Coordinates of C-alpha atoms in Angstrom, one line a residue:
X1 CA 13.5 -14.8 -3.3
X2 CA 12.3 -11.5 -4.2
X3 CA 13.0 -11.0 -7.4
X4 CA 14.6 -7.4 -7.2
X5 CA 17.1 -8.7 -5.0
X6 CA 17.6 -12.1 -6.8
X7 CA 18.4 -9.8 -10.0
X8 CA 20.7 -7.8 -8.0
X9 CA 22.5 -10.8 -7.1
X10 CA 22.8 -12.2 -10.4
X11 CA 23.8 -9.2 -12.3
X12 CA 20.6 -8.1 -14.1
X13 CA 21.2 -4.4 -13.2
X14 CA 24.7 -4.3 -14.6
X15 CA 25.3 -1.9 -16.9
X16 CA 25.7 -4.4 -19.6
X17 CA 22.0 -5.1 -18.6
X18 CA 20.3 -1.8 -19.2
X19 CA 20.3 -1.5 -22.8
X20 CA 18.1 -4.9 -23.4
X21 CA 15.6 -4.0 -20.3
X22 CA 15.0 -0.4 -21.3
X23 CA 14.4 -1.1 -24.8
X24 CA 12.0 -4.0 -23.6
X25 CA 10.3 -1.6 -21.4
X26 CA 9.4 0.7 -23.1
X27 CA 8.6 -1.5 -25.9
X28 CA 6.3 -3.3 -23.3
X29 CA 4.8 0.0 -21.7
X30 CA 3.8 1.1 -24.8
X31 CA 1.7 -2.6 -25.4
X32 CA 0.3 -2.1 -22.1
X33 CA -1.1 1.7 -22.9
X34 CA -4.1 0.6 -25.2
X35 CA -4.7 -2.5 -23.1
X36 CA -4.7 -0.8 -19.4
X37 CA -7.4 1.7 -21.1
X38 CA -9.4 -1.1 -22.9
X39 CA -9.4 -3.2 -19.4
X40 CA -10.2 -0.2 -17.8
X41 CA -13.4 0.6 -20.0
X42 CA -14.5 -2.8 -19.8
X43 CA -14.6 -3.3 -15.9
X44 CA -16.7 0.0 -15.7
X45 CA -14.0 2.3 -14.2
X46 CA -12.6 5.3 -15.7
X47 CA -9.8 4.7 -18.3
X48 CA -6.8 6.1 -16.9
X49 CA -7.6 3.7 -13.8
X50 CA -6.0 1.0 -16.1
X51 CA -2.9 2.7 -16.6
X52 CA -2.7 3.6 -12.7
X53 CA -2.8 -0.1 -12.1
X54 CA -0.3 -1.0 -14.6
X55 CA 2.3 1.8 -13.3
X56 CA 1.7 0.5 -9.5
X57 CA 1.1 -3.1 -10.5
X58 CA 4.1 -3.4 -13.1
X59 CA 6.2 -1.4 -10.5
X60 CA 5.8 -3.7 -7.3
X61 CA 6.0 -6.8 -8.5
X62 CA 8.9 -6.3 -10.7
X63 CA 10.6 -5.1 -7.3
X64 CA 8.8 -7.1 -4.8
X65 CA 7.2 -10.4 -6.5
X66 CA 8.3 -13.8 -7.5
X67 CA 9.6 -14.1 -11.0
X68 CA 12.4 -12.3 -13.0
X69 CA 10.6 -11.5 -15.6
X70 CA 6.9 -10.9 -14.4
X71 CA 5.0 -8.2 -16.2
X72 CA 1.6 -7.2 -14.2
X73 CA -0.9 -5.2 -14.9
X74 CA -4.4 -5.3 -15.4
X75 CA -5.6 -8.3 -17.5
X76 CA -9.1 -9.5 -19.4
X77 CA -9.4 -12.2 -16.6
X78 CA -10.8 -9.7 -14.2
X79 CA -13.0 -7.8 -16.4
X80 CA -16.3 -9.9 -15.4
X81 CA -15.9 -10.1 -12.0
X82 CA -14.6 -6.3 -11.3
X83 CA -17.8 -5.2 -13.6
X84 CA -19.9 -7.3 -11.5
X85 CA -18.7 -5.9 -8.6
X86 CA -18.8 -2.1 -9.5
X87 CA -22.6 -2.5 -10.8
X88 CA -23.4 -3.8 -7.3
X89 CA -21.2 -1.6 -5.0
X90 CA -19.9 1.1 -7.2
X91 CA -16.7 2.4 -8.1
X92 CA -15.3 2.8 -4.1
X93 CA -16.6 -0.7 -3.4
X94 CA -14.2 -1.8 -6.0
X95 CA -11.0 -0.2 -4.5
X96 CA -12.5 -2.2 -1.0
X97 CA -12.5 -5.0 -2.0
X98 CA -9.2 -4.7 -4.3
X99 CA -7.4 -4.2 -0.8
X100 CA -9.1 -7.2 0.9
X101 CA -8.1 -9.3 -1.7
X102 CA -4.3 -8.0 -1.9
X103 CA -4.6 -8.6 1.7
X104 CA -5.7 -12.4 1.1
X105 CA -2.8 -12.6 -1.3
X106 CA -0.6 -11.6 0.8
X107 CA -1.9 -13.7 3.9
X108 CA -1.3 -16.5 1.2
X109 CA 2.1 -15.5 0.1
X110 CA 3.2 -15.8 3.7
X111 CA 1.6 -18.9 5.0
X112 CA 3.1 -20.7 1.8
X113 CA 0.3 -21.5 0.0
X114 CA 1.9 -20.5 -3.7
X115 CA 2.2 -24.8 -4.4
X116 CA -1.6 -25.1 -3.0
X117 CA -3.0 -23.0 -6.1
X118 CA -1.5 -25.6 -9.0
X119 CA -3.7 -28.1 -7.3
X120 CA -6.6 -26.4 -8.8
X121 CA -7.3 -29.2 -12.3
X122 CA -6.7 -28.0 -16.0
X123 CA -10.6 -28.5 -16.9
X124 CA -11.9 -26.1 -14.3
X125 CA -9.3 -23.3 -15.3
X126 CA -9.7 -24.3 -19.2
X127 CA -13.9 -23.5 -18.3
X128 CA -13.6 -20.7 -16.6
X129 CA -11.1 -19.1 -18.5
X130 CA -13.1 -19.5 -21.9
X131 CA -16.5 -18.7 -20.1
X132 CA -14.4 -15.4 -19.2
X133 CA -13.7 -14.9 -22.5
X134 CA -16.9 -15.1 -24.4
X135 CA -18.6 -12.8 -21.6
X136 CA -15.9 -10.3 -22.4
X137 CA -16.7 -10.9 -25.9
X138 CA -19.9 -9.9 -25.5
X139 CA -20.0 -7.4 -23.5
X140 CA -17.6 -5.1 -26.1
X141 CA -20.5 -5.6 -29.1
X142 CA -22.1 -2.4 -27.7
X143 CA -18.9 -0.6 -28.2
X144 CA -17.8 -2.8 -31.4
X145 CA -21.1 -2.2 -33.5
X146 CA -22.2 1.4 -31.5
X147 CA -25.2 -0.2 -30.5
X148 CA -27.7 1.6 -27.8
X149 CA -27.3 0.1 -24.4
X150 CA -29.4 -2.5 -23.3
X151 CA -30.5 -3.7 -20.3
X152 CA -30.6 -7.5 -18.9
X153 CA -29.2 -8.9 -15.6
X154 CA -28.3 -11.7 -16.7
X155 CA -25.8 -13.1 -19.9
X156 CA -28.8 -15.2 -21.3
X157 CA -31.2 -11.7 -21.2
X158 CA -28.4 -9.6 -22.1
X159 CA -27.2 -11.6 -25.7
X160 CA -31.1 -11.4 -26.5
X161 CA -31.4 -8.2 -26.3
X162 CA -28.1 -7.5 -28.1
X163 CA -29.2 -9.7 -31.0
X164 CA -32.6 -7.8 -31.3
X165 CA -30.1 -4.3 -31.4
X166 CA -28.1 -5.2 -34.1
X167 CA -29.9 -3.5 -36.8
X168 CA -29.6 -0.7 -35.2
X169 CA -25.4 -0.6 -35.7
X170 CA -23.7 2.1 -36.6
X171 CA -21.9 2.2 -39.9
X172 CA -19.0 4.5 -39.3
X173 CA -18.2 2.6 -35.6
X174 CA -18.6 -0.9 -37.3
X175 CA -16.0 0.1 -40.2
X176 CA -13.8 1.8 -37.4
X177 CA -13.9 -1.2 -35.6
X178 CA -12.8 -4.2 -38.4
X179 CA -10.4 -1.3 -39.4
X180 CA -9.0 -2.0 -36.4
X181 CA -9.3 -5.6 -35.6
X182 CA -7.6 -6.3 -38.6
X183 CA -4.8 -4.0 -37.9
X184 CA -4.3 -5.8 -34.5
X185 CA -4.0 -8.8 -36.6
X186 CA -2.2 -8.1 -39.4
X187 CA -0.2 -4.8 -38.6
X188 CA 2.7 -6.2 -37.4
X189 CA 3.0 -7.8 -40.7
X190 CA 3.0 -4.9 -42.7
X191 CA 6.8 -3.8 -44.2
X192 CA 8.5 -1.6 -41.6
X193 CA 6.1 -2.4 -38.7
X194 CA 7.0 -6.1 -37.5
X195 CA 8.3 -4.6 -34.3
X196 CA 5.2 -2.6 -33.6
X197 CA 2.8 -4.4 -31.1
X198 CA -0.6 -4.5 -32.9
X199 CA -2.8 -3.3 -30.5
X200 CA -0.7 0.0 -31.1
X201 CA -1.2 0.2 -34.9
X202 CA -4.5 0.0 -34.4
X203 CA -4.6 2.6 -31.8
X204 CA -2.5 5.3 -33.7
X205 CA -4.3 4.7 -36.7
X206 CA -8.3 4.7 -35.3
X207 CA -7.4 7.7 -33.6
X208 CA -5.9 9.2 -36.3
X209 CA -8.6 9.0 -38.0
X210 CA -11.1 10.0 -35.9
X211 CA -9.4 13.3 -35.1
X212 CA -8.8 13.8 -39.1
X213 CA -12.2 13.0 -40.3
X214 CA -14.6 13.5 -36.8
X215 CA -16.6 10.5 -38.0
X216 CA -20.3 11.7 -36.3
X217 CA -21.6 9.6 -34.0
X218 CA -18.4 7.6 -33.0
X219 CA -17.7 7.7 -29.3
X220 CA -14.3 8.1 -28.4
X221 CA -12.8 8.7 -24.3
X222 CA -13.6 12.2 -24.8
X223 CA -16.8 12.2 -25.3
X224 CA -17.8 9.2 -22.9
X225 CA -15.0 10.2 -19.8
X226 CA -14.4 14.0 -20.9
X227 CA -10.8 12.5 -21.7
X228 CA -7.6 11.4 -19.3
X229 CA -6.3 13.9 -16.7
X230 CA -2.6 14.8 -17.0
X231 CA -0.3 14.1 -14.1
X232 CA -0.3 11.5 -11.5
X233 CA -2.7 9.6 -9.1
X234 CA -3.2 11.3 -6.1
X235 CA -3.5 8.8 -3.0
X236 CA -7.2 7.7 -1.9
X237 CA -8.1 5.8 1.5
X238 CA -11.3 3.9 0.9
X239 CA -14.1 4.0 3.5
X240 CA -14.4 0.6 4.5
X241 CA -17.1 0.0 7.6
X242 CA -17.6 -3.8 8.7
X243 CA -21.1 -4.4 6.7
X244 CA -19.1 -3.3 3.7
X245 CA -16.5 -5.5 4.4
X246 CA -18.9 -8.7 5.0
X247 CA -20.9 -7.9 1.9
X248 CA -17.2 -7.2 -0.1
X249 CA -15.9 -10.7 1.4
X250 CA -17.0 -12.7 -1.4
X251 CA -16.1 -10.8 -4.6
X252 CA -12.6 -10.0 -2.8
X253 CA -12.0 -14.0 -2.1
X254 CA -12.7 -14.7 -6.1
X255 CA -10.3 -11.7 -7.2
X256 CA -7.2 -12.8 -4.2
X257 CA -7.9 -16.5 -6.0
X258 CA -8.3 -15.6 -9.7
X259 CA -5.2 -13.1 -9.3
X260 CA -3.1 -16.0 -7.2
X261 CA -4.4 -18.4 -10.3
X262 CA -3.6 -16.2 -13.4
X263 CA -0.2 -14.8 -11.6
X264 CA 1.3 -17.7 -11.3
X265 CA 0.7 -19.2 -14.0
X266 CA 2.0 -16.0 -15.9
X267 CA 4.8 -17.3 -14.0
X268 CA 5.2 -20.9 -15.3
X269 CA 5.1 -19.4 -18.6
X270 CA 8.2 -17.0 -17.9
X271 CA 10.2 -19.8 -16.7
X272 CA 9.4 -21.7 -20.0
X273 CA 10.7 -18.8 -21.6
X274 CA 13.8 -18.0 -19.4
X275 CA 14.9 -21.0 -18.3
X276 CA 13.9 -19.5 -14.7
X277 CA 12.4 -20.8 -11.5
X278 CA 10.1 -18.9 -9.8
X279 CA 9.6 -18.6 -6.1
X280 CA 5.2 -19.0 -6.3
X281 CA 4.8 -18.0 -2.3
X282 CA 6.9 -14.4 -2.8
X283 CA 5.2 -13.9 -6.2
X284 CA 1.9 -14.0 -4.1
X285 CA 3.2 -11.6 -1.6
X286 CA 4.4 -9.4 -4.1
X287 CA 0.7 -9.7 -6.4
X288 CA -0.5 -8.6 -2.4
X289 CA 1.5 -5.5 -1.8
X290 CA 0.7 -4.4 -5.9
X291 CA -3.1 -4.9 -4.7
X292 CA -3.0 -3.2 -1.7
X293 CA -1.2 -0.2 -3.0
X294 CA -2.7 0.1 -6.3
X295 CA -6.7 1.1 -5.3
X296 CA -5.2 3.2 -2.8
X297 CA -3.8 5.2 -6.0
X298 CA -6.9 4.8 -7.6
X299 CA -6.2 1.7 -9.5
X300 CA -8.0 -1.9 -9.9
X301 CA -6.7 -5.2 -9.8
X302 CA -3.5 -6.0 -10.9
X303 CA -1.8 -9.9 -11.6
X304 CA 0.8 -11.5 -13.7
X305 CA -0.1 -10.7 -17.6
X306 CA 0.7 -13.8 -19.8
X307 CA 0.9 -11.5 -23.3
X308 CA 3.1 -8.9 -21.9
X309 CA 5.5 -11.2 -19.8
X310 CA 6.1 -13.0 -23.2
X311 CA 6.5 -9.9 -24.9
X312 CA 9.0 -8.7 -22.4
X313 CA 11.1 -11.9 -23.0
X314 CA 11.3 -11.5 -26.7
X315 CA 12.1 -8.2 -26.9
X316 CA 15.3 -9.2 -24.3
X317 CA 14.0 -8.2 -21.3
X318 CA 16.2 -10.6 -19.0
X319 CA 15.3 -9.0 -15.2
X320 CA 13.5 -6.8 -13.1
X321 CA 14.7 -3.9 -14.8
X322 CA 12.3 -4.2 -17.6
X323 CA 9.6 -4.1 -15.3
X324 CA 10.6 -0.8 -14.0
X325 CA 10.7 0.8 -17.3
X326 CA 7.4 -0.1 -18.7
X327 CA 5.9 1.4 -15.2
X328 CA 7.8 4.5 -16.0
X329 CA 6.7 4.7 -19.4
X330 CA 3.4 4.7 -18.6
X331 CA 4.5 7.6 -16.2
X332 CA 5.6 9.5 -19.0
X333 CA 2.4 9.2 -20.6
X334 CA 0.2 10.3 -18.3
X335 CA 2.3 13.5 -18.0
X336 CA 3.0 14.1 -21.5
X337 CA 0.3 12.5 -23.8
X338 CA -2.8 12.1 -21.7
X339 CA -4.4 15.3 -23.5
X340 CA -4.3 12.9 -26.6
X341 CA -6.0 10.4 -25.4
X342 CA -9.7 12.2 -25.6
X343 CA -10.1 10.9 -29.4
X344 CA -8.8 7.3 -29.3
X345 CA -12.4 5.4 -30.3
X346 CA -13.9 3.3 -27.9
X347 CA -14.4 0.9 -31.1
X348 CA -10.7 0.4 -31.6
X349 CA -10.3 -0.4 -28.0
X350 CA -13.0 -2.6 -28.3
X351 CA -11.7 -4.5 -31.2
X352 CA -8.4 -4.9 -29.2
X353 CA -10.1 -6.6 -26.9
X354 CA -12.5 -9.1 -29.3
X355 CA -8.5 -10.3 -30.1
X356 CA -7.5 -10.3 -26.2
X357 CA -10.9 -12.8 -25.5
X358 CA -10.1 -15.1 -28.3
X359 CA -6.3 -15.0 -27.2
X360 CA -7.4 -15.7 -23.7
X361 CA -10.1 -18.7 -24.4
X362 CA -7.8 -21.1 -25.2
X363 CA -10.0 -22.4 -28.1
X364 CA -7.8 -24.8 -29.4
X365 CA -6.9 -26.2 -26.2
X366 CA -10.5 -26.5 -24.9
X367 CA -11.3 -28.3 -28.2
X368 CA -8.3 -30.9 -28.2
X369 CA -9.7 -31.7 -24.5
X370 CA -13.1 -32.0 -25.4
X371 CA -11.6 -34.6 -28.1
X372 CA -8.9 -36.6 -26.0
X373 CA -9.7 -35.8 -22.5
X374 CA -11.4 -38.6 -20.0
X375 CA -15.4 -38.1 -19.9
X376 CA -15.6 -37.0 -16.9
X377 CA -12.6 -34.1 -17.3
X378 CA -14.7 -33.1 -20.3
X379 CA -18.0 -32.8 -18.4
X380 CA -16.4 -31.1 -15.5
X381 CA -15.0 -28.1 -18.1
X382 CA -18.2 -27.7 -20.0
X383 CA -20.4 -27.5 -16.3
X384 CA -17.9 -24.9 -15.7
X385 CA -17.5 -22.9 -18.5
X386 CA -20.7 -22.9 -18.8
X387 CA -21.8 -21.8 -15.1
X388 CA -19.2 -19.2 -16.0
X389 CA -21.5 -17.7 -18.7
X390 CA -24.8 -18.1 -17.4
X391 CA -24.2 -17.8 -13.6
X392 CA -21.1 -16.4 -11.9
X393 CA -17.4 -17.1 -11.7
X394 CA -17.5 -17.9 -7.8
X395 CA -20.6 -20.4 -8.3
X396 CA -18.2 -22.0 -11.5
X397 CA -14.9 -22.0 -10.1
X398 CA -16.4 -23.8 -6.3
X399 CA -18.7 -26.2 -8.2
X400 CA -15.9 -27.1 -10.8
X401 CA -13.2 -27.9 -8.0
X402 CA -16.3 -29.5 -6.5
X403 CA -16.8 -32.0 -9.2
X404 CA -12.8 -32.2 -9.9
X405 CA -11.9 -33.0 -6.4
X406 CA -15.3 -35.8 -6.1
X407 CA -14.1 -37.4 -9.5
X408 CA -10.2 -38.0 -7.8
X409 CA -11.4 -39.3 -5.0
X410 CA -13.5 -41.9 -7.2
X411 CA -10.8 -42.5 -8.9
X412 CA -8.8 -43.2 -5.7
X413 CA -11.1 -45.7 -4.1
X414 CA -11.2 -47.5 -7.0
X415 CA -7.9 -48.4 -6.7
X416 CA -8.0 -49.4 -3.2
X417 CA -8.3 -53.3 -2.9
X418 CA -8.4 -55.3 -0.3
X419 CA -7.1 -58.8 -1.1
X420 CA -7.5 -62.2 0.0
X421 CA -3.8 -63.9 -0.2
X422 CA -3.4 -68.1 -0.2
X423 CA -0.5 -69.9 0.3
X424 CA 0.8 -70.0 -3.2
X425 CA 0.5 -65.8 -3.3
X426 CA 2.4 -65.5 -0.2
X427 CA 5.1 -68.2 -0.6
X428 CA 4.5 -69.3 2.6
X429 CA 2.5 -72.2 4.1
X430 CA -0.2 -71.1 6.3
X431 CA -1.9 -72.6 9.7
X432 CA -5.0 -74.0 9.6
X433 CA -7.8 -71.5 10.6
X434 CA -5.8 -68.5 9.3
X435 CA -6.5 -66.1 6.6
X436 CA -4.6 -63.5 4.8
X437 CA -5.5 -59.9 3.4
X438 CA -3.7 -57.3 1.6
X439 CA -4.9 -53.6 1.5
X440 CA -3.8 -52.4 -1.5
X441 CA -3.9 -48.2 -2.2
X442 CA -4.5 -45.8 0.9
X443 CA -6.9 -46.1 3.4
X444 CA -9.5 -43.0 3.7
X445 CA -12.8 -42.1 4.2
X446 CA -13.3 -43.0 0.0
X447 CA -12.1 -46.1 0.4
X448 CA -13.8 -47.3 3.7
X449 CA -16.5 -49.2 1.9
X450 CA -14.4 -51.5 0.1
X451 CA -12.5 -52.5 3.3
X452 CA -15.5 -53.3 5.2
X453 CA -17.5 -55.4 2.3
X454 CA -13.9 -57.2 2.3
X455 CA -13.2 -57.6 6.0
X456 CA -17.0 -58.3 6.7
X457 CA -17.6 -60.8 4.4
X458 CA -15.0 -62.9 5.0
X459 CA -17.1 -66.6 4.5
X460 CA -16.9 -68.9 7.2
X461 CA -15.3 -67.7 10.3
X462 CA -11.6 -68.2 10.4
X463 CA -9.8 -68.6 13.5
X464 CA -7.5 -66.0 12.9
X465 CA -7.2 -62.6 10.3
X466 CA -3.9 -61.4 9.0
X467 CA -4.3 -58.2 7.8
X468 CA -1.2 -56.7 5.4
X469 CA -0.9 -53.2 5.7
X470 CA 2.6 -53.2 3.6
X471 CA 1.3 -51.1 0.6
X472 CA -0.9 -48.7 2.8
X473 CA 1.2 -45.2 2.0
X474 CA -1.7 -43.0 4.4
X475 CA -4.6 -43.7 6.2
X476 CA -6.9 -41.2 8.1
X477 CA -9.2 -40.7 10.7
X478 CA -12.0 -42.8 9.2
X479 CA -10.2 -45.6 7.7
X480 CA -8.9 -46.2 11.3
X481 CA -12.3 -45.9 12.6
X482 CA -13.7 -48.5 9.8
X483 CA -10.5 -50.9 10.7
X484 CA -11.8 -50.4 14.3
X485 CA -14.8 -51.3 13.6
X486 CA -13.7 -54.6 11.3
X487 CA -11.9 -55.6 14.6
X488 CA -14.5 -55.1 16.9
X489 CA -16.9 -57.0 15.0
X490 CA -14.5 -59.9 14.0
X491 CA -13.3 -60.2 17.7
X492 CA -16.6 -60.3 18.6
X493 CA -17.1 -63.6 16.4
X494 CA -14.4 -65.1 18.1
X495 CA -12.1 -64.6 15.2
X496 CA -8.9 -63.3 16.2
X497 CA -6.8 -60.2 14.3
X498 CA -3.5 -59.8 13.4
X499 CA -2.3 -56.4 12.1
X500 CA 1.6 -56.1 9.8
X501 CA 4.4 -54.9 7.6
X502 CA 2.8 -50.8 8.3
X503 CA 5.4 -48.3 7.6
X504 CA 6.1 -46.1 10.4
X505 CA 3.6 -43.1 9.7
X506 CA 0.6 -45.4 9.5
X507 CA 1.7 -47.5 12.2
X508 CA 2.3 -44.5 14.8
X509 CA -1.4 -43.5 13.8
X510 CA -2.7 -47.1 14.9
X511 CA -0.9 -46.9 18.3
X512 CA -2.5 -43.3 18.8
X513 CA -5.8 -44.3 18.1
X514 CA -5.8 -47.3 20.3
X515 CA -6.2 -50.2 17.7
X516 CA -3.2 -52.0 19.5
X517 CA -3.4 -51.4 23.0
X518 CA -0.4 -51.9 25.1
X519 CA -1.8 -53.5 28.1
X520 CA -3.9 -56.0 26.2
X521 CA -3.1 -58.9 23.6
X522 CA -0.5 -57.6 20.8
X523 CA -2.5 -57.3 17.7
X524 CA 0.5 -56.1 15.6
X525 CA 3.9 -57.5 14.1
X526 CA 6.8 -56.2 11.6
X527 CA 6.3 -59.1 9.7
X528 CA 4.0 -61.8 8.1
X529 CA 6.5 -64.3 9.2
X530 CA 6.2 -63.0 12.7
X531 CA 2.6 -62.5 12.5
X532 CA 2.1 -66.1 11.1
X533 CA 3.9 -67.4 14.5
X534 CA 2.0 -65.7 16.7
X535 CA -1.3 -66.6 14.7
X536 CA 0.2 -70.6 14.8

């Protein structure tokens, strides 16, 4: 249901409504000013990019997407790979391969595959998510300490060289900056200011200062972007010619997945909160339209925002409404207070985000894993969080649903058995010369090994094989083949085979494949009973 219509329907634009949602909009536009900048910054892109994204974002999918409550926007998730992306291609390449990827989304939304992306295992997001977050960490020391840039292609070369730069800090940035983190921290504990997002305080009270005291050698927007134009984006069609295209393909696929991830689980989190149900294939088509539309207006990737969607909830934001208002907000901003912007330190947005990327790596999650988790979980989130950090996102997320997927099906063969039954198992007496398996678990290409060392190996050559296919729930293509084969090669012996008890799914993929042909001798009954006769 889209959510702008499912609020309609259930009276969330009422007039008894609009107080709650407004107030929580503008209370959430304002937390998503200093972040849309900081985000902004950090992916390489101009700063008022950020806030573009969050007016388009927060505007689309509030109308257009899944949830009721949804609050998108840029978000710390995407920093890496959108950096990555405009150091290779530049700043156009970017919006090109922002559009494929809201165009993947949206293919996605449509072909229902919103219940496909909670498939992806808890390790591999848990790795990448904290290998995310110490990059982003990282990468804001420059801005943090006002260290010189340093080069380095890689995360390895670029921490060395940041280590061997730290002398070199400057004093007035560095006191800005823990100024600030610990305003982010402990502002909204201050008397009078619980209400007041932190990342604000912080804000107000660096730039404040900076335009009071002009602190030498502190960069601020104005001095590194020549400040924030007033008004509103003007609309932008990216060139986009097929080599582009092929050489975008990759980077676009990671954003469309990494969006689809972070979105919906932004939406998981709102039900909690709500009491809601979200509909995962339109919030995909909705995160698709927002990142289609918001390039073309000269913004960057937009998805589902965890921090913002909660603060939207406890501030009594109940519908779609909300949404609106924080897009408008930001509006207002840009054509009101954008002159203002030129002095806010880059060191205070940096310190907002040191908090964002130790909100955002789940420490004490990761850690309680690491402790309680299976072995092989825990291996499987350390490979990936750290081929996260030292390689690249796409290479992390493909080898980490790699591994996940190879240790399940492990796990799933090992459960299959194949069991020899006697008479005191079955209850029943059998004929002389007849022998009795079970398969146990579903039969696939994992488990094809245990069936033939079972049905291979069967000592001396009975006269007939009974095999029980009662607690089969699935088989494919190459378990049939391997029971097939087991025939074929039993027959050939001169033992006879008996199939039974299949439920109807696995027993109309038999007859299709051939193992009971119709014109020859019937290999199959409903029963063990029946199949014991026919063996007698």
């Amino acid at each position: 249901m889209i959510a702008a219509v499912e609020g309609w329907r259930a009276g969330l634009f009422a007039r008894r409504q609009w107080l709650p949602n407004i107030v929580s909009g503008l209370i959430v536009g304002v937390v998503a000013l200093p972040l849309g900048l900081a985000f902004a910054i950090a992916s390489g892109v101009r700063p008022e990019q950020g806030l573009y994204t969050s007016i388009i974002g927060g505007l689309v999918v509030s109308l257009f997407g899944g949830s009721r409550i949804q609050i998108a926007g840029p978000t710390g998730a995407f920093i890496v790979i959108l950096a990555g992306v405009v150091a290779r291609h530049g700043a156009d390449g970017l919006l090109v391969a922002t559009v494929m990827a809201g165009v993947m989304l949206l293919a996605m939304g449509l072909a229902r595959f919103g219940a496909a992306i909670r498939f992806i295992p808890d390790p591999v997001i848990s790795g990448f998510t904290a290998g995310i977050a110490v990059i982003i960490w990282v990468g804001q020391w420059h801005d943090f300490l006002g260290l010189p840039r340093t080069g380095g292609e890689h995360f390895h070369e670029k921490l060395v060289q940041l280590v061997r730069a730290l002398p070199q800090l400057h004093p007035a940035t560095t006191g800005l900056a823990l100024a600030s983190i610990a305003l982010v921290l402990l502002g909204p504990r201050i008397p009078g200011l619980r209400r007041v997002p932190g990342p604000l305080i912080a804000l107000v009270v660096a730039t404040t200062l900076q335009a009071t005291l002009h602190l030498p050698g502190v960069a601020t927007i104005g001095s590194a972007f020549g400040g924030i134009p007033r008004g509103l984006p003007h609309l932008t069609l990216p060139r986009l010619g097929f080599d582009q295209a092929l050489s975008l393909l990759p980077s676009a696929f990671t954003i469309a997945m990494l969006g689809a991830i972070e979105s919906l689980l932004s939406a998981v989190v709102a039900d909690g909160l709500a009491g809601t149900r979200h509909n995962s294939n339109q919030e995909l088509i909705g995160q698709g339209i927002a990142n289609i539309l918001s390039p073309l207006c000269g913004g960057i990737a937009a998805t589902g925002a965890i921090a913002r969607t909660a603060t939207n909830f406890r501030n009594g934001g109940t519908g779609p409404l909300a949404g609106i208002v924080h897009a408008l907000t930001l509006v207002a901003v840009l054509l009101v207070a954008a002159p203002l912007a030129g002095m806010i330190p880059l060191c205070a947005l940096a310190a907002i985000l040191f908090v964002v990327a130790w909100n955002m790596s789940g420490a004490a999650h990761c850690l309680r894993m690491v402790r309680t988790a299976p072995v092989a979980d825990v291996v499987i989130l350390l490979i990936t969080f750290a081929l996260t950090v030292l390689t690249d996102l796409v290479i992390a997320v493909n080898i980490g649903v790699i591994l996940a997927m190879l240790q399940f099906l492990r796990r799933m063969a090992s459960s299959v058995e194949v069991v020899a039954q006697d008479a005191t198992a079955l209850s029943v007496s059998l004929p002389a010369g007849v022998v009795v398996y079970s398969i146990e678990g579903p039969l696939f290409f994992g488990a094809v090994y245990t069936l033939e060392r079972a049905l291979g190996h069967t000592g001396t050559d009975p006269r007939c094989l009974i095999v029980r296919l009662g607690h089969v729930p699935f088989m494919d293509i190459t378990g049939i083949q391997a029971l097939q084969e087991a025939t074929a090669n039993l027959e050939r012996r001169g033992v006879k085979v008996m199939f039974c008890e299949a439920n109807m799914r696995v027993l109309r993929k038999l007859l299709r494949a051939g193992l009971f042909p119709r014109d020859g001798p019937r290999r199959y009954r409903s029963t063990l009973v029946a199949a014991l006769e026919r063996a007698g």
